[in-house]
PDB file of C-alpha atoms and ligand atoms in Angstrom:
ATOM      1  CA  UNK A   1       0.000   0.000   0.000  1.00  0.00           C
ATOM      2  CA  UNK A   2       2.644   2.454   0.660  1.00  0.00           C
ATOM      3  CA  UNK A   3       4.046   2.080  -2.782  1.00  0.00           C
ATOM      4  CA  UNK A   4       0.846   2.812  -4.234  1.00  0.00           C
ATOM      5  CA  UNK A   5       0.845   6.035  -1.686  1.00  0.00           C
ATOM      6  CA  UNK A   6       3.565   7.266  -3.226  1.00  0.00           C
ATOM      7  CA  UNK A   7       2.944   6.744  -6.857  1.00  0.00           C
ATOM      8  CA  UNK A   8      -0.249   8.433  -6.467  1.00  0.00           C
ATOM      9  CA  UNK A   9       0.924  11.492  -4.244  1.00  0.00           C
ATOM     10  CA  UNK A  10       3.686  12.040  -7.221  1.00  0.00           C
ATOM     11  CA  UNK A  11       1.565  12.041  -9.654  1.00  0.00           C
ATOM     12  CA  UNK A  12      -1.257  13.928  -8.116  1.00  0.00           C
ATOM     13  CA  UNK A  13       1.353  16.698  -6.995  1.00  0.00           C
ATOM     14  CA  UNK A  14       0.865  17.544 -10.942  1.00  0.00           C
ATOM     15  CA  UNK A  15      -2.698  18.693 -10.562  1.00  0.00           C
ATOM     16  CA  UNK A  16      -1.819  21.483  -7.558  1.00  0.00           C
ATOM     17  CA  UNK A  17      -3.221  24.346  -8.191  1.00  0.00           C
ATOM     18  CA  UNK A  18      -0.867  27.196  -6.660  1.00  0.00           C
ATOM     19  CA  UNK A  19      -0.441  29.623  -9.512  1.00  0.00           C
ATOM     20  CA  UNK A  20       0.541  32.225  -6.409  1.00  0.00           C
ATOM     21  CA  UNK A  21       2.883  30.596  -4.356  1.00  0.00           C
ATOM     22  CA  UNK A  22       4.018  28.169  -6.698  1.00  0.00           C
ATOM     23  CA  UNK A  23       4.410  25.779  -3.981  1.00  0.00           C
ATOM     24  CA  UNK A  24       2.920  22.574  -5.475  1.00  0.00           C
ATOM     25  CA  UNK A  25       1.732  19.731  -3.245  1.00  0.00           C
ATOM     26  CA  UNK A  26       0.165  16.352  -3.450  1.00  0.00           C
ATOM     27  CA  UNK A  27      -1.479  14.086  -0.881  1.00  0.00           C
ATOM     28  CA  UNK A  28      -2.766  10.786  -0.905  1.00  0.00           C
ATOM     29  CA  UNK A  29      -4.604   9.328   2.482  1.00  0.00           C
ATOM     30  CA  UNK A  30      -5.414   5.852   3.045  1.00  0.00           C
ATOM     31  CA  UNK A  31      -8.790   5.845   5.413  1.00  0.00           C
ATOM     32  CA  UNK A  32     -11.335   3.043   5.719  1.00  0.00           C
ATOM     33  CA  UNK A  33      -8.571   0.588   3.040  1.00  0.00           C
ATOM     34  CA  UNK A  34      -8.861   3.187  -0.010  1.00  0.00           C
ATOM     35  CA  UNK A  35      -6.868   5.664  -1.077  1.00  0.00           C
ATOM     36  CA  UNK A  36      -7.850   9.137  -1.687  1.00  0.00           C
ATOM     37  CA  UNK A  37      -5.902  12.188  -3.108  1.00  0.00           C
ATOM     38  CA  UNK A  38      -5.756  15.805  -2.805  1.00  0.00           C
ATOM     39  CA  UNK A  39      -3.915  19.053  -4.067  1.00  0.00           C
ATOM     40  CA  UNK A  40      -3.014  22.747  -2.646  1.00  0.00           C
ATOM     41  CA  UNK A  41      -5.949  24.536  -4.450  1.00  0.00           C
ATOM     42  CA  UNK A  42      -5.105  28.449  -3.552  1.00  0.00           C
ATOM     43  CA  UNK A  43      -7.166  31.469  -4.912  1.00  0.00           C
ATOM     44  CA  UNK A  44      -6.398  34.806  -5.683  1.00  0.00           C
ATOM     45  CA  UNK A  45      -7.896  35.665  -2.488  1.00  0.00           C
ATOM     46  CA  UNK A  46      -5.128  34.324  -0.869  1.00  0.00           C
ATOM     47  CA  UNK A  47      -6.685  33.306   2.914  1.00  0.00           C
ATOM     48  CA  UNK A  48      -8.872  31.095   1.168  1.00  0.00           C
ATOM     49  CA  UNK A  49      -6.579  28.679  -0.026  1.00  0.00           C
ATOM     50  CA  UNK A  50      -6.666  24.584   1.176  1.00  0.00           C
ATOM     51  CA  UNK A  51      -3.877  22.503   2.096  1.00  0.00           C
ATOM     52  CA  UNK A  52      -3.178  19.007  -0.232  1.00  0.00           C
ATOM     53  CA  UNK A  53      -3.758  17.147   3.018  1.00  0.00           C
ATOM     54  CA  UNK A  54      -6.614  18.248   3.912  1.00  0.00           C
ATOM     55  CA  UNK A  55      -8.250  18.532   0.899  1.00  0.00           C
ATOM     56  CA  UNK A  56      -7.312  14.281   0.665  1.00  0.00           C
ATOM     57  CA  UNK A  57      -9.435  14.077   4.469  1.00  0.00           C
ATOM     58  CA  UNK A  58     -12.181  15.824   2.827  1.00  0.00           C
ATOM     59  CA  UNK A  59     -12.278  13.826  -0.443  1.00  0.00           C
ATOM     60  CA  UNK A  60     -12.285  11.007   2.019  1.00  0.00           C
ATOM     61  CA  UNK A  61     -15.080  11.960   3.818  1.00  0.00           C
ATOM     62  CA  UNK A  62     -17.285  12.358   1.410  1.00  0.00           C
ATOM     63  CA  UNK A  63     -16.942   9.229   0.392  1.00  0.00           C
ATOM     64  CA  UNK A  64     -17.812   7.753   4.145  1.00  0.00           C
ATOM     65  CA  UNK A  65     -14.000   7.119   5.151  1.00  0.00           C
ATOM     66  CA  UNK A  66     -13.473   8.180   8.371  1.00  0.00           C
ATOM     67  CA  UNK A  67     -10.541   6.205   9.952  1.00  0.00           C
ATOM     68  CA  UNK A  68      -7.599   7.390   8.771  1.00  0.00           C
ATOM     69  CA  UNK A  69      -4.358   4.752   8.463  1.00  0.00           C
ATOM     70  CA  UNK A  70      -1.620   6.093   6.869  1.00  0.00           C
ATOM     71  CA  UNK A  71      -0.454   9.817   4.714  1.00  0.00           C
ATOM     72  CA  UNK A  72       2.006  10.308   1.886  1.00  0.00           C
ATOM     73  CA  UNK A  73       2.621  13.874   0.969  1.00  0.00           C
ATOM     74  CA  UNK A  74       5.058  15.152  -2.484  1.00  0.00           C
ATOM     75  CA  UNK A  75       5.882  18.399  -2.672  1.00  0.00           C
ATOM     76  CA  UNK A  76       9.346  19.878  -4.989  1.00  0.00           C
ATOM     77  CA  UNK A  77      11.288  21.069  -1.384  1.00  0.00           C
ATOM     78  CA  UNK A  78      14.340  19.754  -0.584  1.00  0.00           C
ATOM     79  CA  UNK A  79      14.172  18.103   2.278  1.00  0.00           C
ATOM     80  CA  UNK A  80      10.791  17.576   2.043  1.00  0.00           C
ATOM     81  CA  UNK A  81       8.248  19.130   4.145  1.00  0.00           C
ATOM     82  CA  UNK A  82       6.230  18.429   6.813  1.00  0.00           C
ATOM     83  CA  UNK A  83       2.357  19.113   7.216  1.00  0.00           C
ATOM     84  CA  UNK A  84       1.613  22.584   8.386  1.00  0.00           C
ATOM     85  CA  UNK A  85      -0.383  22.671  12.081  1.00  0.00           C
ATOM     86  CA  UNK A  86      -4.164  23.015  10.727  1.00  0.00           C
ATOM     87  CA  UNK A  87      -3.206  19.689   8.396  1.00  0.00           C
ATOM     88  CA  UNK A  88      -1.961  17.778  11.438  1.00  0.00           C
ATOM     89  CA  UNK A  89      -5.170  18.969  13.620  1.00  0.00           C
ATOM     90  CA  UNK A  90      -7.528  17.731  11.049  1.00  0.00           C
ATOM     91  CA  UNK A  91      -5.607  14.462  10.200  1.00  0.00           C
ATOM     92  CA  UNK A  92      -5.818  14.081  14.020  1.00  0.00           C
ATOM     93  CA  UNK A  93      -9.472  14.141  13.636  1.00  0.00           C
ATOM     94  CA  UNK A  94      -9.683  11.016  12.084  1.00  0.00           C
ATOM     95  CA  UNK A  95      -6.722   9.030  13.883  1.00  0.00           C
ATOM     96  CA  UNK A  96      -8.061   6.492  16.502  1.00  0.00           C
ATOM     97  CA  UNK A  97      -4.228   5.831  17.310  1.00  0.00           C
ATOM     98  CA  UNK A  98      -1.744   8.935  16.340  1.00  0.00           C
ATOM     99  CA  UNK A  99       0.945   6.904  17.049  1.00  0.00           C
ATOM    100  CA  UNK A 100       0.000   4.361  14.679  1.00  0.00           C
ATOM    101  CA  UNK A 101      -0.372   6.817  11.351  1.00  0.00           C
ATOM    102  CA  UNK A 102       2.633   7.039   9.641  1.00  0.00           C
ATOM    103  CA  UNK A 103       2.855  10.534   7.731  1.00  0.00           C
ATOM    104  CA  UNK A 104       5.980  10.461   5.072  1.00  0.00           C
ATOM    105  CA  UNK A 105       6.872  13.174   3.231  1.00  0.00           C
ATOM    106  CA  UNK A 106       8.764  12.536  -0.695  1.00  0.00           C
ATOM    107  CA  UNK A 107      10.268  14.825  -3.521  1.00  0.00           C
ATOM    108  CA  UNK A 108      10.239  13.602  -7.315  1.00  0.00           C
ATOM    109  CA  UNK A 109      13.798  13.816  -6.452  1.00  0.00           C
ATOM    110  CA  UNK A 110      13.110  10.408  -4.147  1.00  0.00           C
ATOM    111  CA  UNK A 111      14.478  11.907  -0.804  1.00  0.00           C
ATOM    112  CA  UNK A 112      12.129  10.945   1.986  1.00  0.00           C
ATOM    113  CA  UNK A 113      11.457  11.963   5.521  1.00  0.00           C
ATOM    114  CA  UNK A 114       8.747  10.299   8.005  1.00  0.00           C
ATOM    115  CA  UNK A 115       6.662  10.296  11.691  1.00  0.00           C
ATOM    116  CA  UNK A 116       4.012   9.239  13.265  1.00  0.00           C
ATOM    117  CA  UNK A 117       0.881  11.433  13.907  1.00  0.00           C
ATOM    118  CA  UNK A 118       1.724  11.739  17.202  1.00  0.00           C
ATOM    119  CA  UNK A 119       5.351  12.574  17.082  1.00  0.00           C
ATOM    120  CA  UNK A 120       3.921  15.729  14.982  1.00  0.00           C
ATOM    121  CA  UNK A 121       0.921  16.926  16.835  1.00  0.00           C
ATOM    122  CA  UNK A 122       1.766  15.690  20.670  1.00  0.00           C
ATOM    123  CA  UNK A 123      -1.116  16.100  22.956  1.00  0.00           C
ATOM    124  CA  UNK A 124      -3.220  16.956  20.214  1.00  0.00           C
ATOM    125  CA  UNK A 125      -7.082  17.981  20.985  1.00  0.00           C
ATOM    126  CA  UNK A 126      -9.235  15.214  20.340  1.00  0.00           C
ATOM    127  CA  UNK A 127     -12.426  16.416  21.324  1.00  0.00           C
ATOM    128  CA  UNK A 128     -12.874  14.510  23.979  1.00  0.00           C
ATOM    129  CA  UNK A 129     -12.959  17.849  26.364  1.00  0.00           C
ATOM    130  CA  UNK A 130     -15.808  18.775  24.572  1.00  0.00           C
ATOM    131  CA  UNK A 131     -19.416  19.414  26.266  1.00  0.00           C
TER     132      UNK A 131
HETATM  133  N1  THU B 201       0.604  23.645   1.682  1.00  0.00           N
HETATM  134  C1  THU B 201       0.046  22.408   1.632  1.00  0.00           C
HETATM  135  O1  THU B 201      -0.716  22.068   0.710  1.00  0.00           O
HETATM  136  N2  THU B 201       0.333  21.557   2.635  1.00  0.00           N
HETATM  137  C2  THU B 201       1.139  21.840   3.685  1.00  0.00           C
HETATM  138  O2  THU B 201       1.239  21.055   4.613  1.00  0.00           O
HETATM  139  C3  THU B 201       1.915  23.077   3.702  1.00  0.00           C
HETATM  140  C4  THU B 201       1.467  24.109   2.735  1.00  0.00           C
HETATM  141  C5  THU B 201       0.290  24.589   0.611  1.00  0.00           C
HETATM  142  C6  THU B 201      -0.553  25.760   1.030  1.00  0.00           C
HETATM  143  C7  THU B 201      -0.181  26.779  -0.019  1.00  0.00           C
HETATM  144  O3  THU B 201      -0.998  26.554  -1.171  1.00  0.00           O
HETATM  145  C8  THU B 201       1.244  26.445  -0.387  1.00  0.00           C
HETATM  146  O4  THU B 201       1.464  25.127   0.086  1.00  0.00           O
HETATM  147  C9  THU B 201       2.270  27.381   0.229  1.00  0.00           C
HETATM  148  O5  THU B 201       2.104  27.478   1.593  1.00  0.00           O
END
């Protein structure tokens, strides 16, 4: 499964739409055993812009996946980069065990850098202090 992560999160990083900060990036989330993928999609309205990762959750959800296994982001930086804090918050969302989701992080180049959930949002809020 995690080759097939990766071969779709390269080839999805094509379809990023970030014409402003030409910062391309593709996701691809496994939740519920399928894959889904996602892209940066920014606007010239520049606060309104979505994160590859979290556009992946989202494409996920609306197909019913809600348990989220494993994340493979490819973006062009050198080494590559890790989720920004509102991705990690809303893959935490869907993690029943942060230390079991593996997050790994590629270049075309085929340098490679990885964590668990947990190791990049400790103590995250789950919710579970809610009303
Ligand atoms: N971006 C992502 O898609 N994922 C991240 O984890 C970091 C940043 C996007 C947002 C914006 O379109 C561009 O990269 C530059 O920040």
């Amino acid at each position: 499964m995690t080759a097939e992560l990766e071969k779709r999160a390269i080839a999805v990083h094509g379809a990023a739409y970030a014409p402003y900060s030409e910062f391309r990036v593709g996701a691809c989330v496994q939740m519920n055993g399928k894959l889904f993928d996602g892209v940066n999609v920014e606007n010239a309205s520049y606060g309104l812009g979505i994160c590859a990762e979290r556009s992946a959750v989202f494409s996920a959800v609306i197909a019913g996946a809600h348990e989220l296994a494993a994340v493979m982001v490819c973006t062009d930086a050198s080494p590559p980069s890790s989720p920004c804090g509102a991705c990690r918050q809303v893959l935490y969302e869907f993690a029943r065990d942060p230390a079991a989701v593996v997050v790994t992080s590629i270049n075309p180049a085929g340098e490679r850098r990885s964590w668990t959930l947990a190791e990049l949002l400790p103590d995250g809020f789950s919710g579970r202090e809610l009303p």
